Amino acid sequence: MIKSIRYIIQSYIEAFSIIEKGNLKKFYFLPGLISIALFILLYYFSSYISFSLFNQIERIVNIKQYSNLALLVLKLLVLVIGFLVYFLIYKSLLLIILSPFLSYISERTESTLTGVSFKFSLKENIKFVFRGILLSSRYFAIEILGTIFILLLGFIPVVNLFAPLLLLLLQGYFSGASFADYTLERKGMSHKDSSNFSKKHFTFSLINGIIFLFLFLIPIIGIFIAPLLTCVATTIGTLKLLDNK
């Protein structure tokens, strides 16, 4: 665990110089623009879903017979659940869409670090793209199921106090594992091997993912800096772990 934390700190410090040296600054913008477009699209969709969901609950439960406080609690509950589900879908869809881009950034990062040039192969690149999309989709499904389970636990007294932390750990781990896989795929690791690597280096995957989430939530600039910075730093850290087995 200590080694993983040390590598993470070193990697994020090195990431800025690698972005400068590898001429990667221009790649801050693409994730940000895609994030904005996806945010707007999902915002209107989620607003409609939340409104419809509340109306259905109101009709089934006949909430009008209860106090204004009950109505307020229900609205807040729908709002919180809606936000959590919205953020999960938003973040997961963004990583799926950015898979080809992040795979390329990870490759450029390794080339800048090691001086090794990777030959372009259309077949290999298509394979990497589909692998990234497949893995991100798989993690998305697991996160959805995990989120539903944690939200159900939220109805249990005392246990519900830990629900936000559990959601953070869940999303953090799988986000970190997704970023590490862009490096692991180039090393010829299968999905299973990649998953085992992330489990073995749980702290590394978890902290990287949590850093990504916190960076991503920074107003305005977060959506621009989080994908690129996390991808570069995670690639550096993953290579360190592979070199020091």
PDB file of C-alpha atoms in Angstrom:
ATOM      1  CA  MET A   1       0.000   0.000   0.000  1.00  0.00           C
ATOM      2  CA  ILE A   2       2.850   2.407   0.895  1.00  0.00           C
ATOM      3  CA  LYS A   3       4.526   1.680  -2.435  1.00  0.00           C
ATOM      4  CA  SER A   4       1.295   2.363  -4.334  1.00  0.00           C
ATOM      5  CA  ILE A   5       0.790   5.696  -2.567  1.00  0.00           C
ATOM      6  CA  ARG A   6       4.402   6.677  -3.244  1.00  0.00           C
ATOM      7  CA  TYR A   7       4.030   5.819  -6.935  1.00  0.00           C
ATOM      8  CA  ILE A   8       0.795   7.804  -7.178  1.00  0.00           C
ATOM      9  CA  ILE A   9       2.410  10.928  -5.693  1.00  0.00           C
ATOM     10  CA  GLN A  10       5.437  10.583  -7.969  1.00  0.00           C
ATOM     11  CA  SER A  11       3.239   9.940 -11.002  1.00  0.00           C
ATOM     12  CA  TYR A  12       1.091  13.050 -10.600  1.00  0.00           C
ATOM     13  CA  ILE A  13       4.197  15.187 -10.081  1.00  0.00           C
ATOM     14  CA  GLU A  14       5.790  13.703 -13.218  1.00  0.00           C
ATOM     15  CA  ALA A  15       2.568  13.924 -15.234  1.00  0.00           C
ATOM     16  CA  PHE A  16       2.808  17.690 -15.755  1.00  0.00           C
ATOM     17  CA  SER A  17       6.334  17.455 -17.184  1.00  0.00           C
ATOM     18  CA  ILE A  18       5.313  14.529 -19.422  1.00  0.00           C
ATOM     19  CA  ILE A  19       2.322  16.500 -20.730  1.00  0.00           C
ATOM     20  CA  GLU A  20       4.710  19.371 -21.513  1.00  0.00           C
ATOM     21  CA  LYS A  21       7.478  17.202 -22.977  1.00  0.00           C
ATOM     22  CA  GLY A  22       5.104  15.024 -24.997  1.00  0.00           C
ATOM     23  CA  ASN A  23       3.237  18.026 -26.409  1.00  0.00           C
ATOM     24  CA  LEU A  24      -0.028  16.759 -24.904  1.00  0.00           C
ATOM     25  CA  LYS A  25      -1.444  20.093 -23.702  1.00  0.00           C
ATOM     26  CA  LYS A  26      -3.718  20.359 -26.722  1.00  0.00           C
ATOM     27  CA  PHE A  27      -5.493  17.203 -25.584  1.00  0.00           C
ATOM     28  CA  TYR A  28      -6.993  18.974 -22.579  1.00  0.00           C
ATOM     29  CA  PHE A  29      -9.715  20.379 -24.817  1.00  0.00           C
ATOM     30  CA  LEU A  30     -11.279  17.360 -26.557  1.00  0.00           C
ATOM     31  CA  PRO A  31     -12.457  15.602 -23.349  1.00  0.00           C
ATOM     32  CA  GLY A  32     -13.827  18.920 -22.102  1.00  0.00           C
ATOM     33  CA  LEU A  33     -15.838  19.599 -25.251  1.00  0.00           C
ATOM     34  CA  ILE A  34     -17.214  16.046 -25.308  1.00  0.00           C
ATOM     35  CA  SER A  35     -18.039  16.347 -21.590  1.00  0.00           C
ATOM     36  CA  ILE A  36     -20.010  19.544 -22.159  1.00  0.00           C
ATOM     37  CA  ALA A  37     -22.009  18.036 -25.035  1.00  0.00           C
ATOM     38  CA  LEU A  38     -22.738  14.871 -23.031  1.00  0.00           C
ATOM     39  CA  PHE A  39     -23.646  16.898 -19.937  1.00  0.00           C
ATOM     40  CA  ILE A  40     -26.211  18.970 -21.836  1.00  0.00           C
ATOM     41  CA  LEU A  41     -27.720  15.879 -23.461  1.00  0.00           C
ATOM     42  CA  LEU A  42     -28.002  13.947 -20.201  1.00  0.00           C
ATOM     43  CA  TYR A  43     -29.196  16.997 -18.260  1.00  0.00           C
ATOM     44  CA  TYR A  44     -32.369  17.301 -20.323  1.00  0.00           C
ATOM     45  CA  PHE A  45     -32.857  13.547 -20.325  1.00  0.00           C
ATOM     46  CA  SER A  46     -32.369  13.204 -16.551  1.00  0.00           C
ATOM     47  CA  SER A  47     -34.648  16.178 -15.832  1.00  0.00           C
ATOM     48  CA  TYR A  48     -37.445  14.483 -17.748  1.00  0.00           C
ATOM     49  CA  ILE A  49     -36.806  11.125 -16.043  1.00  0.00           C
ATOM     50  CA  SER A  50     -36.701  12.651 -12.532  1.00  0.00           C
ATOM     51  CA  PHE A  51     -39.931  14.583 -13.142  1.00  0.00           C
ATOM     52  CA  SER A  52     -41.688  11.482 -14.507  1.00  0.00           C
ATOM     53  CA  LEU A  53     -40.375   9.335 -11.652  1.00  0.00           C
ATOM     54  CA  PHE A  54     -41.651  11.766  -9.034  1.00  0.00           C
ATOM     55  CA  ASN A  55     -45.077  11.925 -10.700  1.00  0.00           C
ATOM     56  CA  GLN A  56     -45.309   8.123 -10.757  1.00  0.00           C
ATOM     57  CA  ILE A  57     -44.327   7.851  -7.086  1.00  0.00           C
ATOM     58  CA  GLU A  58     -46.766  10.620  -6.196  1.00  0.00           C
ATOM     59  CA  ARG A  59     -49.569   8.793  -8.019  1.00  0.00           C
ATOM     60  CA  ILE A  60     -48.795   5.379  -6.496  1.00  0.00           C
ATOM     61  CA  VAL A  61     -48.219   6.584  -2.933  1.00  0.00           C
ATOM     62  CA  ASN A  62     -50.841   9.351  -3.093  1.00  0.00           C
ATOM     63  CA  ILE A  63     -48.389  11.704  -1.423  1.00  0.00           C
ATOM     64  CA  LYS A  64     -50.915  14.547  -1.299  1.00  0.00           C
ATOM     65  CA  GLN A  65     -52.527  12.970   1.732  1.00  0.00           C
ATOM     66  CA  TYR A  66     -49.269  13.431   3.664  1.00  0.00           C
ATOM     67  CA  SER A  67     -47.696  16.599   5.045  1.00  0.00           C
ATOM     68  CA  ASN A  68     -45.599  19.103   3.155  1.00  0.00           C
ATOM     69  CA  LEU A  69     -42.573  17.700   4.990  1.00  0.00           C
ATOM     70  CA  ALA A  70     -43.167  14.251   3.494  1.00  0.00           C
ATOM     71  CA  LEU A  71     -43.469  15.826   0.063  1.00  0.00           C
ATOM     72  CA  LEU A  72     -40.197  17.687   0.577  1.00  0.00           C
ATOM     73  CA  VAL A  73     -38.386  14.536   1.774  1.00  0.00           C
ATOM     74  CA  LEU A  74     -39.627  12.597  -1.247  1.00  0.00           C
ATOM     75  CA  LYS A  75     -38.484  15.323  -3.622  1.00  0.00           C
ATOM     76  CA  LEU A  76     -35.057  15.433  -1.989  1.00  0.00           C
ATOM     77  CA  LEU A  77     -34.781  11.639  -2.121  1.00  0.00           C
ATOM     78  CA  VAL A  78     -35.625  11.548  -5.827  1.00  0.00           C
ATOM     79  CA  LEU A  79     -33.201  14.419  -6.420  1.00  0.00           C
ATOM     80  CA  VAL A  80     -30.302  12.723  -4.594  1.00  0.00           C
ATOM     81  CA  ILE A  81     -30.872   9.341  -6.226  1.00  0.00           C
ATOM     82  CA  GLY A  82     -31.293  11.036  -9.584  1.00  0.00           C
ATOM     83  CA  PHE A  83     -28.007  12.910  -9.164  1.00  0.00           C
ATOM     84  CA  LEU A  84     -26.088   9.770  -8.164  1.00  0.00           C
ATOM     85  CA  VAL A  85     -27.438   7.745 -11.074  1.00  0.00           C
ATOM     86  CA  TYR A  86     -26.947  10.692 -13.439  1.00  0.00           C
ATOM     87  CA  PHE A  87     -23.319  11.171 -12.384  1.00  0.00           C
ATOM     88  CA  LEU A  88     -22.588   7.454 -12.707  1.00  0.00           C
ATOM     89  CA  ILE A  89     -24.088   7.291 -16.197  1.00  0.00           C
ATOM     90  CA  TYR A  90     -22.420  10.559 -17.216  1.00  0.00           C
ATOM     91  CA  LYS A  91     -18.969   9.517 -15.991  1.00  0.00           C
ATOM     92  CA  SER A  92     -19.220   5.981 -17.397  1.00  0.00           C
ATOM     93  CA  LEU A  93     -20.504   7.074 -20.813  1.00  0.00           C
ATOM     94  CA  LEU A  94     -17.765   9.694 -20.997  1.00  0.00           C
ATOM     95  CA  LEU A  95     -15.054   7.100 -20.309  1.00  0.00           C
ATOM     96  CA  ILE A  96     -16.590   4.760 -22.902  1.00  0.00           C
ATOM     97  CA  ILE A  97     -16.665   7.523 -25.539  1.00  0.00           C
ATOM     98  CA  LEU A  98     -13.129   8.633 -24.641  1.00  0.00           C
ATOM     99  CA  SER A  99     -11.688   5.093 -24.703  1.00  0.00           C
ATOM    100  CA  PRO A 100      -9.955   5.472 -28.115  1.00  0.00           C
ATOM    101  CA  PHE A 101      -8.613   8.891 -27.126  1.00  0.00           C
ATOM    102  CA  LEU A 102      -7.353   7.781 -23.692  1.00  0.00           C
ATOM    103  CA  SER A 103      -5.732   4.672 -25.174  1.00  0.00           C
ATOM    104  CA  TYR A 104      -3.801   6.937 -27.546  1.00  0.00           C
ATOM    105  CA  ILE A 105      -2.819   9.314 -24.722  1.00  0.00           C
ATOM    106  CA  SER A 106      -1.565   6.386 -22.652  1.00  0.00           C
ATOM    107  CA  GLU A 107       0.515   5.186 -25.613  1.00  0.00           C
ATOM    108  CA  ARG A 108       1.966   8.672 -26.169  1.00  0.00           C
ATOM    109  CA  THR A 109       2.795   8.896 -22.461  1.00  0.00           C
ATOM    110  CA  GLU A 110       4.727   5.624 -22.510  1.00  0.00           C
ATOM    111  CA  SER A 111       6.558   6.672 -25.683  1.00  0.00           C
ATOM    112  CA  THR A 112       7.577   9.961 -24.058  1.00  0.00           C
ATOM    113  CA  LEU A 113       8.758   8.149 -20.933  1.00  0.00           C
ATOM    114  CA  THR A 114      10.653   5.287 -22.551  1.00  0.00           C
ATOM    115  CA  GLY A 115      11.494   6.580 -26.018  1.00  0.00           C
ATOM    116  CA  VAL A 116       9.884   3.484 -27.520  1.00  0.00           C
ATOM    117  CA  SER A 117       7.762   4.182 -30.602  1.00  0.00           C
ATOM    118  CA  PHE A 118       4.670   2.079 -31.149  1.00  0.00           C
ATOM    119  CA  LYS A 119       4.001   1.166 -34.765  1.00  0.00           C
ATOM    120  CA  PHE A 120       0.543   2.085 -35.992  1.00  0.00           C
ATOM    121  CA  SER A 121      -1.602  -0.942 -36.776  1.00  0.00           C
ATOM    122  CA  LEU A 122      -5.212  -0.425 -37.799  1.00  0.00           C
ATOM    123  CA  LYS A 123      -6.101  -3.945 -36.669  1.00  0.00           C
ATOM    124  CA  GLU A 124      -4.452  -3.501 -33.262  1.00  0.00           C
ATOM    125  CA  ASN A 125      -5.968  -0.054 -32.747  1.00  0.00           C
ATOM    126  CA  ILE A 126      -9.457  -1.301 -33.563  1.00  0.00           C
ATOM    127  CA  LYS A 127      -8.911  -4.168 -31.120  1.00  0.00           C
ATOM    128  CA  PHE A 128      -7.781  -1.736 -28.405  1.00  0.00           C
ATOM    129  CA  VAL A 129     -10.799   0.505 -29.031  1.00  0.00           C
ATOM    130  CA  PHE A 130     -13.266  -2.372 -28.717  1.00  0.00           C
ATOM    131  CA  ARG A 131     -11.467  -3.674 -25.641  1.00  0.00           C
ATOM    132  CA  GLY A 132     -11.659  -0.257 -23.967  1.00  0.00           C
ATOM    133  CA  ILE A 133     -15.348   0.102 -24.778  1.00  0.00           C
ATOM    134  CA  LEU A 134     -16.091  -3.458 -23.631  1.00  0.00           C
ATOM    135  CA  LEU A 135     -14.201  -3.093 -20.348  1.00  0.00           C
ATOM    136  CA  SER A 136     -15.735   0.319 -19.587  1.00  0.00           C
ATOM    137  CA  SER A 137     -19.199  -1.079 -20.340  1.00  0.00           C
ATOM    138  CA  ARG A 138     -18.559  -4.061 -18.080  1.00  0.00           C
ATOM    139  CA  TYR A 139     -17.414  -1.848 -15.221  1.00  0.00           C
ATOM    140  CA  PHE A 140     -20.412   0.414 -15.823  1.00  0.00           C
ATOM    141  CA  ALA A 141     -22.788  -2.552 -15.395  1.00  0.00           C
ATOM    142  CA  ILE A 142     -21.033  -3.586 -12.168  1.00  0.00           C
ATOM    143  CA  GLU A 143     -21.165  -0.009 -10.845  1.00  0.00           C
ATOM    144  CA  ILE A 144     -24.887   0.275 -11.624  1.00  0.00           C
ATOM    145  CA  LEU A 145     -25.644  -2.954  -9.734  1.00  0.00           C
ATOM    146  CA  GLY A 146     -23.350  -1.915  -6.882  1.00  0.00           C
ATOM    147  CA  THR A 147     -24.949   1.532  -6.687  1.00  0.00           C
ATOM    148  CA  ILE A 148     -28.454   0.045  -6.533  1.00  0.00           C
ATOM    149  CA  PHE A 149     -27.339  -2.301  -3.737  1.00  0.00           C
ATOM    150  CA  ILE A 150     -25.737   0.548  -1.769  1.00  0.00           C
ATOM    151  CA  LEU A 151     -28.819   2.750  -2.218  1.00  0.00           C
ATOM    152  CA  LEU A 152     -30.944  -0.080  -0.812  1.00  0.00           C
ATOM    153  CA  LEU A 153     -28.569  -0.299   2.152  1.00  0.00           C
ATOM    154  CA  GLY A 154     -29.253   3.402   2.623  1.00  0.00           C
ATOM    155  CA  PHE A 155     -32.659   2.535   4.063  1.00  0.00           C
ATOM    156  CA  ILE A 156     -31.012   0.651   6.949  1.00  0.00           C
ATOM    157  CA  PRO A 157     -30.357   2.859  10.014  1.00  0.00           C
ATOM    158  CA  VAL A 158     -26.669   3.397  10.895  1.00  0.00           C
ATOM    159  CA  VAL A 159     -25.577   1.533   7.745  1.00  0.00           C
ATOM    160  CA  ASN A 160     -26.954   4.426   5.680  1.00  0.00           C
ATOM    161  CA  LEU A 161     -24.307   6.695   7.208  1.00  0.00           C
ATOM    162  CA  PHE A 162     -21.661   4.784   5.265  1.00  0.00           C
ATOM    163  CA  ALA A 163     -23.541   4.774   1.943  1.00  0.00           C
ATOM    164  CA  PRO A 164     -21.785   7.885   0.504  1.00  0.00           C
ATOM    165  CA  LEU A 165     -18.368   6.430   1.382  1.00  0.00           C
ATOM    166  CA  LEU A 166     -19.254   3.079  -0.196  1.00  0.00           C
ATOM    167  CA  LEU A 167     -20.394   4.835  -3.382  1.00  0.00           C
ATOM    168  CA  LEU A 168     -17.119   6.767  -3.511  1.00  0.00           C
ATOM    169  CA  LEU A 169     -15.073   3.586  -3.061  1.00  0.00           C
ATOM    170  CA  LEU A 170     -17.106   1.746  -5.699  1.00  0.00           C
ATOM    171  CA  GLN A 171     -16.795   4.433  -8.361  1.00  0.00           C
ATOM    172  CA  GLY A 172     -13.212   5.237  -7.435  1.00  0.00           C
ATOM    173  CA  TYR A 173     -11.955   1.679  -7.785  1.00  0.00           C
ATOM    174  CA  PHE A 174     -13.536   0.956 -11.165  1.00  0.00           C
ATOM    175  CA  SER A 175     -12.548   4.350 -12.566  1.00  0.00           C
ATOM    176  CA  GLY A 176      -8.942   3.719 -11.556  1.00  0.00           C
ATOM    177  CA  ALA A 177      -9.017   0.201 -12.999  1.00  0.00           C
ATOM    178  CA  SER A 178     -10.291   1.572 -16.323  1.00  0.00           C
ATOM    179  CA  PHE A 179      -7.409   4.041 -16.598  1.00  0.00           C
ATOM    180  CA  ALA A 180      -4.810   1.383 -15.719  1.00  0.00           C
ATOM    181  CA  ASP A 181      -6.121  -0.959 -18.422  1.00  0.00           C
ATOM    182  CA  TYR A 182      -4.985   1.355 -21.236  1.00  0.00           C
ATOM    183  CA  THR A 183      -1.411   0.448 -20.279  1.00  0.00           C
ATOM    184  CA  LEU A 184      -2.104  -3.177 -19.438  1.00  0.00           C
ATOM    185  CA  GLU A 185      -3.692  -3.837 -22.837  1.00  0.00           C
ATOM    186  CA  ARG A 186      -0.425  -2.869 -24.566  1.00  0.00           C
ATOM    187  CA  LYS A 187       1.384  -5.381 -22.377  1.00  0.00           C
ATOM    188  CA  GLY A 188      -0.798  -8.155 -23.765  1.00  0.00           C
ATOM    189  CA  MET A 189      -2.847  -8.682 -20.616  1.00  0.00           C
ATOM    190  CA  SER A 190      -6.305 -10.197 -20.998  1.00  0.00           C
ATOM    191  CA  HIS A 191      -9.395  -8.737 -19.315  1.00  0.00           C
ATOM    192  CA  LYS A 192      -8.936 -11.264 -16.520  1.00  0.00           C
ATOM    193  CA  ASP A 193      -5.245 -10.433 -16.070  1.00  0.00           C
ATOM    194  CA  SER A 194      -6.052  -6.714 -16.054  1.00  0.00           C
ATOM    195  CA  SER A 195      -8.768  -7.256 -13.461  1.00  0.00           C
ATOM    196  CA  ASN A 196      -6.394  -9.329 -11.313  1.00  0.00           C
ATOM    197  CA  PHE A 197      -3.746  -6.599 -11.583  1.00  0.00           C
ATOM    198  CA  SER A 198      -6.212  -3.996 -10.301  1.00  0.00           C
ATOM    199  CA  LYS A 199      -7.278  -6.285  -7.463  1.00  0.00           C
ATOM    200  CA  LYS A 200      -3.656  -6.934  -6.518  1.00  0.00           C
ATOM    201  CA  HIS A 201      -2.935  -3.203  -6.554  1.00  0.00           C
ATOM    202  CA  PHE A 202      -6.278  -2.229  -5.065  1.00  0.00           C
ATOM    203  CA  THR A 203      -4.977   0.880  -3.301  1.00  0.00           C
ATOM    204  CA  PHE A 204      -3.376   2.156  -6.510  1.00  0.00           C
ATOM    205  CA  SER A 205      -6.579   1.722  -8.543  1.00  0.00           C
ATOM    206  CA  LEU A 206      -8.782   3.132  -5.791  1.00  0.00           C
ATOM    207  CA  ILE A 207      -6.780   6.289  -5.098  1.00  0.00           C
ATOM    208  CA  ASN A 208      -6.244   7.047  -8.790  1.00  0.00           C
ATOM    209  CA  GLY A 209      -9.978   6.698  -9.374  1.00  0.00           C
ATOM    210  CA  ILE A 210     -10.861   8.915  -6.412  1.00  0.00           C
ATOM    211  CA  ILE A 211      -8.405  11.574  -7.610  1.00  0.00           C
ATOM    212  CA  PHE A 212     -10.088  11.453 -11.023  1.00  0.00           C
ATOM    213  CA  LEU A 213     -13.537  11.882  -9.443  1.00  0.00           C
ATOM    214  CA  PHE A 214     -12.452  14.851  -7.323  1.00  0.00           C
ATOM    215  CA  LEU A 215     -10.668  16.488 -10.263  1.00  0.00           C
ATOM    216  CA  PHE A 216     -13.705  15.849 -12.449  1.00  0.00           C
ATOM    217  CA  LEU A 217     -16.003  17.589  -9.963  1.00  0.00           C
ATOM    218  CA  ILE A 218     -13.987  20.831  -9.985  1.00  0.00           C
ATOM    219  CA  PRO A 219     -16.352  23.384 -11.583  1.00  0.00           C
ATOM    220  CA  ILE A 220     -15.664  24.163 -15.256  1.00  0.00           C
ATOM    221  CA  ILE A 221     -11.962  23.214 -15.431  1.00  0.00           C
ATOM    222  CA  GLY A 222     -12.428  19.721 -13.989  1.00  0.00           C
ATOM    223  CA  ILE A 223     -13.942  18.246 -17.141  1.00  0.00           C
ATOM    224  CA  PHE A 224     -10.948  19.513 -19.131  1.00  0.00           C
ATOM    225  CA  ILE A 225      -8.064  18.455 -16.879  1.00  0.00           C
ATOM    226  CA  ALA A 226      -9.322  15.262 -15.193  1.00  0.00           C
ATOM    227  CA  PRO A 227      -9.270  12.752 -18.122  1.00  0.00           C
ATOM    228  CA  LEU A 228      -5.856  13.756 -19.517  1.00  0.00           C
ATOM    229  CA  LEU A 229      -4.054  14.254 -16.191  1.00  0.00           C
ATOM    230  CA  THR A 230      -5.423  11.034 -14.681  1.00  0.00           C
ATOM    231  CA  CYS A 231      -4.618   9.017 -17.808  1.00  0.00           C
ATOM    232  CA  VAL A 232      -1.022  10.273 -17.960  1.00  0.00           C
ATOM    233  CA  ALA A 233      -0.418   9.839 -14.218  1.00  0.00           C
ATOM    234  CA  THR A 234      -2.020   6.379 -14.111  1.00  0.00           C
ATOM    235  CA  THR A 235       0.064   5.255 -17.089  1.00  0.00           C
ATOM    236  CA  ILE A 236       3.248   6.404 -15.336  1.00  0.00           C
ATOM    237  CA  GLY A 237       2.241   4.683 -12.098  1.00  0.00           C
ATOM    238  CA  THR A 238       1.172   1.459 -13.826  1.00  0.00           C
ATOM    239  CA  LEU A 239       4.517   1.241 -15.631  1.00  0.00           C
ATOM    240  CA  LYS A 240       6.293   1.716 -12.295  1.00  0.00           C
ATOM    241  CA  LEU A 241       4.305  -1.152 -10.778  1.00  0.00           C
ATOM    242  CA  LEU A 242       5.015  -3.407 -13.772  1.00  0.00           C
ATOM    243  CA  ASP A 243       8.743  -2.620 -13.610  1.00  0.00           C
ATOM    244  CA  ASN A 244       8.894  -3.380  -9.886  1.00  0.00           C
ATOM    245  CA  LYS A 245       7.016  -6.661  -9.630  1.00  0.00           C
TER     246      LYS A 245
END
